Amino acid sequence: MSDQEATPRSAPVRVALLVTCLVNLFRPTVGFAAVALLEAAGCTVEVPRAQTCCGQPAYNSGDRADTKSFARQVIAAFAGYDYVVAPSGSCAGMLRVHYPELFADEPETLAQAQALAARTWELVSFLVDVRGMSRVAARWDKSATYHDACSGLRELGVQAQPRQLLASVGGLRLSELAEPEVCCGFGGTFCVKYPEISDKMVTDKAAEIVATGSEAVLAGDLGCLLNIAGKLTRLGSRIEARHIAEVLAGMADEFPAIGAPPTRHSREGGNPEAESSAGSPGPPLSRG
């Protein structure tokens, strides 16, 4: 990771990693990849142990009281850091866009929510737009396509940044989807409330991915990837689904693809029996 190119900084910035529930429970390798990328960009990274769910499922279900309870815990857990970074546009968008809306009727907490929102970034946009990273040292000899997750694209403007860094990955051949900005049908609780509509949407997305002839599909949100990987598997496709952080950090060949059967290997000789059904080795991410 030493060959990453970023704008020089006089001193490391202190970054708190918002791991997200899905990364913590299903794919902790995304968290480790995020830490590696942030450190390569000159950041000191911490993972606050007091962090909880950002409250997005409750928020999307209309449960504002419980959402506020989650949000207060998150605001307290991430106080004092220079930046808060999440490997998910969905969770970053929750903090950055919806927390201030949530506390519009509570001036004191609103100020805290606005301060947190101003310091919160999605991982790849933070690397490019804040830290000035222009390329990575990773190599991955695959053909791939990229899916733009809804929240990252529409709420945070994450679109050009992932493509810029992916273009620097040695051996990677990137093909665009016909409609990369169209939702995959996951939408958090949407796929539970409206399963038939969700299934039609992900079926269309899978067909579009297959049409590119790519060996892999990449994205910046694990929810989308779990949904897409599940549909591709049910269709009998061998196309890999992976989080962009794993590719940019040069870790894509170290672990099975999302949804793939676990293999008896893990990073740096860890416990092979600790691998999950999502193809992710090891216990939940914990650091610092």
Coordinates of C-alpha atoms in Angstrom, one line a residue:
M1 CA 0.0 0.0 0.0
S2 CA 3.0 2.3 0.2
D3 CA 2.7 3.3 -3.5
Q4 CA -0.7 4.9 -3.1
E5 CA -0.6 8.5 -4.4
A6 CA -2.2 11.1 -2.2
T7 CA -1.7 14.8 -1.6
P8 CA 0.9 15.3 1.1
R9 CA -0.4 16.4 4.5
S10 CA 1.6 18.0 7.3
A11 CA 0.2 15.6 9.9
P12 CA -2.1 12.6 10.0
V13 CA -5.7 13.2 10.5
R14 CA -7.7 11.3 13.1
V15 CA -10.4 9.2 11.4
A16 CA -13.1 7.2 13.0
L17 CA -14.3 4.2 10.9
L18 CA -18.1 3.7 11.0
V19 CA -17.9 0.0 10.3
T20 CA -21.6 -0.5 9.5
C21 CA -23.8 -3.4 10.6
L22 CA -23.5 -5.4 7.4
V23 CA -19.7 -5.2 7.3
N24 CA -19.4 -6.1 10.9
L25 CA -21.7 -9.1 10.7
F26 CA -21.2 -10.4 7.1
R27 CA -18.0 -9.0 5.6
P28 CA -15.5 -7.7 8.0
T29 CA -12.8 -7.9 5.3
V30 CA -14.3 -4.7 3.9
G31 CA -13.5 -3.0 7.2
F32 CA -9.9 -4.2 7.2
A33 CA -9.6 -3.0 3.6
A34 CA -11.0 0.4 4.5
V35 CA -8.5 0.7 7.4
A36 CA -5.6 -0.2 5.0
L37 CA -6.8 2.5 2.4
L38 CA -7.2 5.2 5.0
E39 CA -3.8 4.5 6.6
A40 CA -2.2 4.6 3.1
A41 CA -3.9 8.0 2.7
G42 CA -2.0 9.3 5.8
C43 CA -4.8 8.8 8.3
T44 CA -4.7 7.6 11.9
V45 CA -7.7 5.2 12.1
E46 CA -9.7 4.3 15.1
V47 CA -12.8 2.1 15.4
P48 CA -14.9 3.4 18.3
R49 CA -16.2 0.4 20.3
A50 CA -19.3 2.3 21.4
Q51 CA -20.6 2.7 17.9
T52 CA -24.0 1.1 17.1
C53 CA -26.3 0.8 14.1
C54 CA -26.8 4.3 12.5
G55 CA -30.6 3.7 12.8
Q56 CA -31.4 3.7 9.1
P57 CA -33.7 0.6 9.2
A58 CA -35.8 2.2 12.0
Y59 CA -35.7 5.5 10.1
N60 CA -36.9 4.0 6.8
S61 CA -39.7 2.2 8.8
G62 CA -41.0 5.5 10.2
D63 CA -39.8 4.8 13.8
R64 CA -38.4 8.2 14.6
A65 CA -38.2 7.6 18.4
D66 CA -35.9 4.6 18.1
T67 CA -33.9 6.3 15.3
K68 CA -33.2 9.2 17.6
S69 CA -32.0 6.8 20.2
F70 CA -29.5 5.2 17.8
A71 CA -28.5 8.6 16.5
R72 CA -27.7 10.0 19.9
Q73 CA -25.4 7.0 20.6
V74 CA -23.6 7.5 17.2
I75 CA -23.2 11.2 17.8
A76 CA -21.6 10.5 21.2
A77 CA -19.4 7.7 19.9
F78 CA -17.9 9.7 17.1
A79 CA -17.4 13.0 18.9
G80 CA -13.9 14.5 18.7
Y81 CA -12.6 12.9 15.5
D82 CA -11.4 14.9 12.5
Y83 CA -13.5 12.8 10.2
V84 CA -16.0 9.9 10.3
V85 CA -15.7 7.6 7.3
A86 CA -17.9 4.7 6.3
P87 CA -17.4 2.0 3.5
S88 CA -21.1 2.7 2.6
G89 CA -22.8 5.6 1.0
S90 CA -26.1 4.4 2.6
C91 CA -24.8 4.7 6.2
A92 CA -22.7 7.8 5.5
G93 CA -25.8 9.4 3.9
M94 CA -27.8 8.7 7.0
L95 CA -25.4 10.6 9.2
R96 CA -24.7 13.4 6.7
V97 CA -28.2 14.0 5.3
H98 CA -30.8 12.6 7.7
Y99 CA -29.4 13.2 11.2
P100 CA -29.8 17.0 10.8
E101 CA -33.4 16.5 9.5
L102 CA -34.1 14.1 12.4
F103 CA -33.2 16.7 15.1
A104 CA -34.6 19.8 13.4
D105 CA -36.9 20.2 16.5
E106 CA -34.1 19.9 19.0
P107 CA -31.7 22.9 18.6
E108 CA -28.9 21.6 20.9
T109 CA -28.8 18.1 19.4
L110 CA -29.2 19.6 15.9
A111 CA -26.0 21.5 16.3
Q112 CA -24.2 18.2 17.3
A113 CA -25.8 16.4 14.4
Q114 CA -24.8 19.1 11.9
A115 CA -21.2 19.0 13.2
L116 CA -21.1 15.2 12.7
A117 CA -22.6 15.5 9.3
A118 CA -20.0 18.0 8.2
R119 CA -17.2 15.5 9.1
T120 CA -18.8 12.4 7.7
W121 CA -17.8 10.9 4.3
E122 CA -18.2 7.8 2.2
L123 CA -14.9 5.9 2.0
V124 CA -13.9 6.4 -1.7
S125 CA -15.1 10.0 -1.9
F126 CA -13.1 10.7 1.2
L127 CA -9.9 9.2 -0.3
V128 CA -10.3 11.2 -3.5
D129 CA -12.0 14.4 -2.6
V130 CA -10.5 15.0 0.9
R131 CA -7.2 13.2 0.9
G132 CA -6.4 13.7 -2.7
M133 CA -5.7 10.1 -3.6
S134 CA -5.3 9.7 -7.3
R135 CA -4.3 6.1 -7.7
V136 CA -3.7 2.8 -5.9
A137 CA -1.0 0.2 -6.1
A138 CA -3.3 -2.8 -6.3
R139 CA -3.5 -5.3 -9.1
W140 CA -6.4 -7.5 -10.0
D141 CA -6.4 -9.3 -13.3
K142 CA -10.2 -9.4 -13.9
S143 CA -12.9 -7.8 -16.0
A144 CA -15.5 -6.0 -13.9
T145 CA -18.4 -3.7 -14.0
Y146 CA -19.5 -1.2 -11.4
H147 CA -22.9 -0.6 -9.8
D148 CA -23.7 2.9 -8.4
A149 CA -25.5 2.4 -5.1
C150 CA -28.5 4.7 -4.7
S151 CA -27.6 6.6 -1.5
G152 CA -24.0 7.2 -2.4
L153 CA -24.9 8.5 -5.9
R154 CA -28.0 10.5 -5.1
E155 CA -27.2 11.8 -1.6
L156 CA -23.4 12.1 -1.6
G157 CA -22.5 12.5 -5.3
V158 CA -20.3 9.4 -5.3
Q159 CA -19.8 8.5 -9.0
A160 CA -16.6 9.6 -10.6
Q161 CA -14.4 8.9 -7.6
P162 CA -14.6 5.0 -7.6
R163 CA -14.1 4.9 -11.3
Q164 CA -11.0 7.1 -11.0
L165 CA -9.3 4.8 -8.5
L166 CA -10.5 1.6 -10.2
A167 CA -8.9 2.9 -13.4
S168 CA -5.5 2.8 -11.7
V169 CA -5.8 -0.9 -10.6
G170 CA -3.3 -2.9 -12.6
G171 CA -4.9 -5.6 -14.8
L172 CA -8.5 -4.5 -14.1
R173 CA -10.7 -4.0 -17.2
L174 CA -13.8 -2.0 -16.3
S175 CA -16.9 -2.1 -18.4
E176 CA -19.9 0.2 -17.8
L177 CA -23.4 -1.1 -17.2
A178 CA -26.1 0.1 -19.5
E179 CA -27.8 1.8 -16.6
P180 CA -25.4 1.8 -13.6
E181 CA -27.5 4.3 -11.6
V182 CA -30.7 2.1 -11.5
C183 CA -31.5 0.6 -8.1
C184 CA -30.7 -3.1 -7.6
G185 CA -33.9 -3.5 -5.6
F186 CA -32.4 -3.9 -2.1
G187 CA -33.3 -0.7 -0.4
G188 CA -32.9 -2.0 3.1
T189 CA -36.4 -2.8 4.3
F190 CA -37.8 -2.2 0.9
C191 CA -36.9 -5.7 -0.2
V192 CA -38.8 -7.1 2.8
K193 CA -41.9 -4.9 2.3
Y194 CA -42.1 -5.3 -1.5
P195 CA -40.3 -8.6 -2.3
E196 CA -41.9 -9.1 -5.7
I197 CA -40.9 -5.6 -6.9
S198 CA -37.5 -6.1 -5.4
D199 CA -36.9 -9.4 -7.1
K200 CA -37.9 -7.9 -10.5
M201 CA -35.4 -5.1 -10.0
V202 CA -32.5 -7.3 -9.0
T203 CA -33.3 -9.7 -11.8
D204 CA -33.1 -6.9 -14.3
K205 CA -29.8 -5.7 -12.6
A206 CA -28.3 -9.2 -12.8
A207 CA -29.2 -9.5 -16.5
E208 CA -27.5 -6.2 -17.2
I209 CA -24.4 -7.3 -15.3
V210 CA -24.3 -10.6 -17.2
A211 CA -24.6 -8.7 -20.5
T212 CA -21.3 -6.9 -19.9
G213 CA -19.5 -10.2 -20.0
S214 CA -17.6 -9.2 -16.9
E215 CA -16.1 -11.6 -14.4
A216 CA -17.0 -9.5 -11.4
V217 CA -19.4 -6.8 -10.2
L218 CA -18.2 -4.1 -7.8
A219 CA -20.0 -1.6 -5.6
G220 CA -19.5 0.6 -2.6
D221 CA -22.5 -0.7 -0.5
L222 CA -22.6 -4.2 1.0
G223 CA -26.4 -4.3 1.0
C224 CA -26.5 -4.0 -2.8
L225 CA -23.8 -6.5 -3.1
L226 CA -25.4 -9.1 -0.9
N227 CA -28.6 -8.7 -2.9
I228 CA -26.9 -8.9 -6.3
A229 CA -24.7 -11.8 -5.3
G230 CA -27.7 -13.7 -4.1
K231 CA -29.6 -13.3 -7.4
L232 CA -26.5 -14.1 -9.5
T233 CA -26.0 -17.3 -7.4
R234 CA -29.6 -18.3 -7.8
L235 CA -29.3 -17.8 -11.6
G236 CA -26.2 -20.1 -11.6
S237 CA -23.9 -17.3 -12.6
R238 CA -20.2 -17.5 -11.7
I239 CA -19.8 -13.7 -11.7
E240 CA -18.1 -12.5 -8.5
A241 CA -19.6 -9.7 -6.3
R242 CA -17.0 -7.7 -4.3
H243 CA -16.8 -4.4 -2.4
I244 CA -14.6 -1.8 -4.1
A245 CA -12.5 -1.4 -1.0
E246 CA -11.2 -5.0 -1.2
V247 CA -10.1 -4.4 -4.8
L248 CA -8.5 -1.0 -4.2
A249 CA -6.6 -2.4 -1.1
G250 CA -5.3 -5.3 -3.1
M251 CA -7.2 -7.8 -1.0
A252 CA -9.6 -9.2 -3.6
D253 CA -7.7 -12.4 -4.1
E254 CA -7.3 -13.1 -0.4
F255 CA -10.9 -14.0 0.3
P256 CA -13.8 -15.7 -1.5
A257 CA -16.3 -13.5 -3.3
I258 CA -19.5 -12.4 -1.5
G259 CA -21.8 -15.3 -1.4
A260 CA -19.2 -17.8 -2.5
P261 CA -18.6 -21.0 -0.5
P262 CA -16.0 -20.4 2.2
T263 CA -12.5 -21.8 1.6
R264 CA -10.0 -22.9 4.2
H265 CA -7.7 -19.9 4.1
S266 CA -7.8 -16.5 5.8
R267 CA -5.8 -13.4 6.0
E268 CA -2.3 -13.7 7.5
G269 CA -2.8 -17.2 8.7
G270 CA -5.9 -16.6 10.8
N271 CA -8.4 -19.1 11.9
P272 CA -9.9 -20.8 8.8
E273 CA -12.8 -22.1 10.8
A274 CA -14.0 -18.6 11.5
E275 CA -15.2 -17.9 8.0
S276 CA -18.8 -17.0 7.6
S277 CA -21.3 -18.0 4.9
A278 CA -20.8 -14.6 3.2
G279 CA -17.2 -15.6 2.5
S280 CA -15.8 -13.4 5.2
P281 CA -13.2 -14.7 7.7
G282 CA -12.7 -13.7 11.2
P283 CA -14.7 -12.2 14.1
P284 CA -16.4 -8.8 14.0
L285 CA -14.0 -5.9 13.3
S286 CA -12.5 -4.5 16.4
R287 CA -9.6 -2.0 16.6
G288 CA -8.5 0.5 19.2

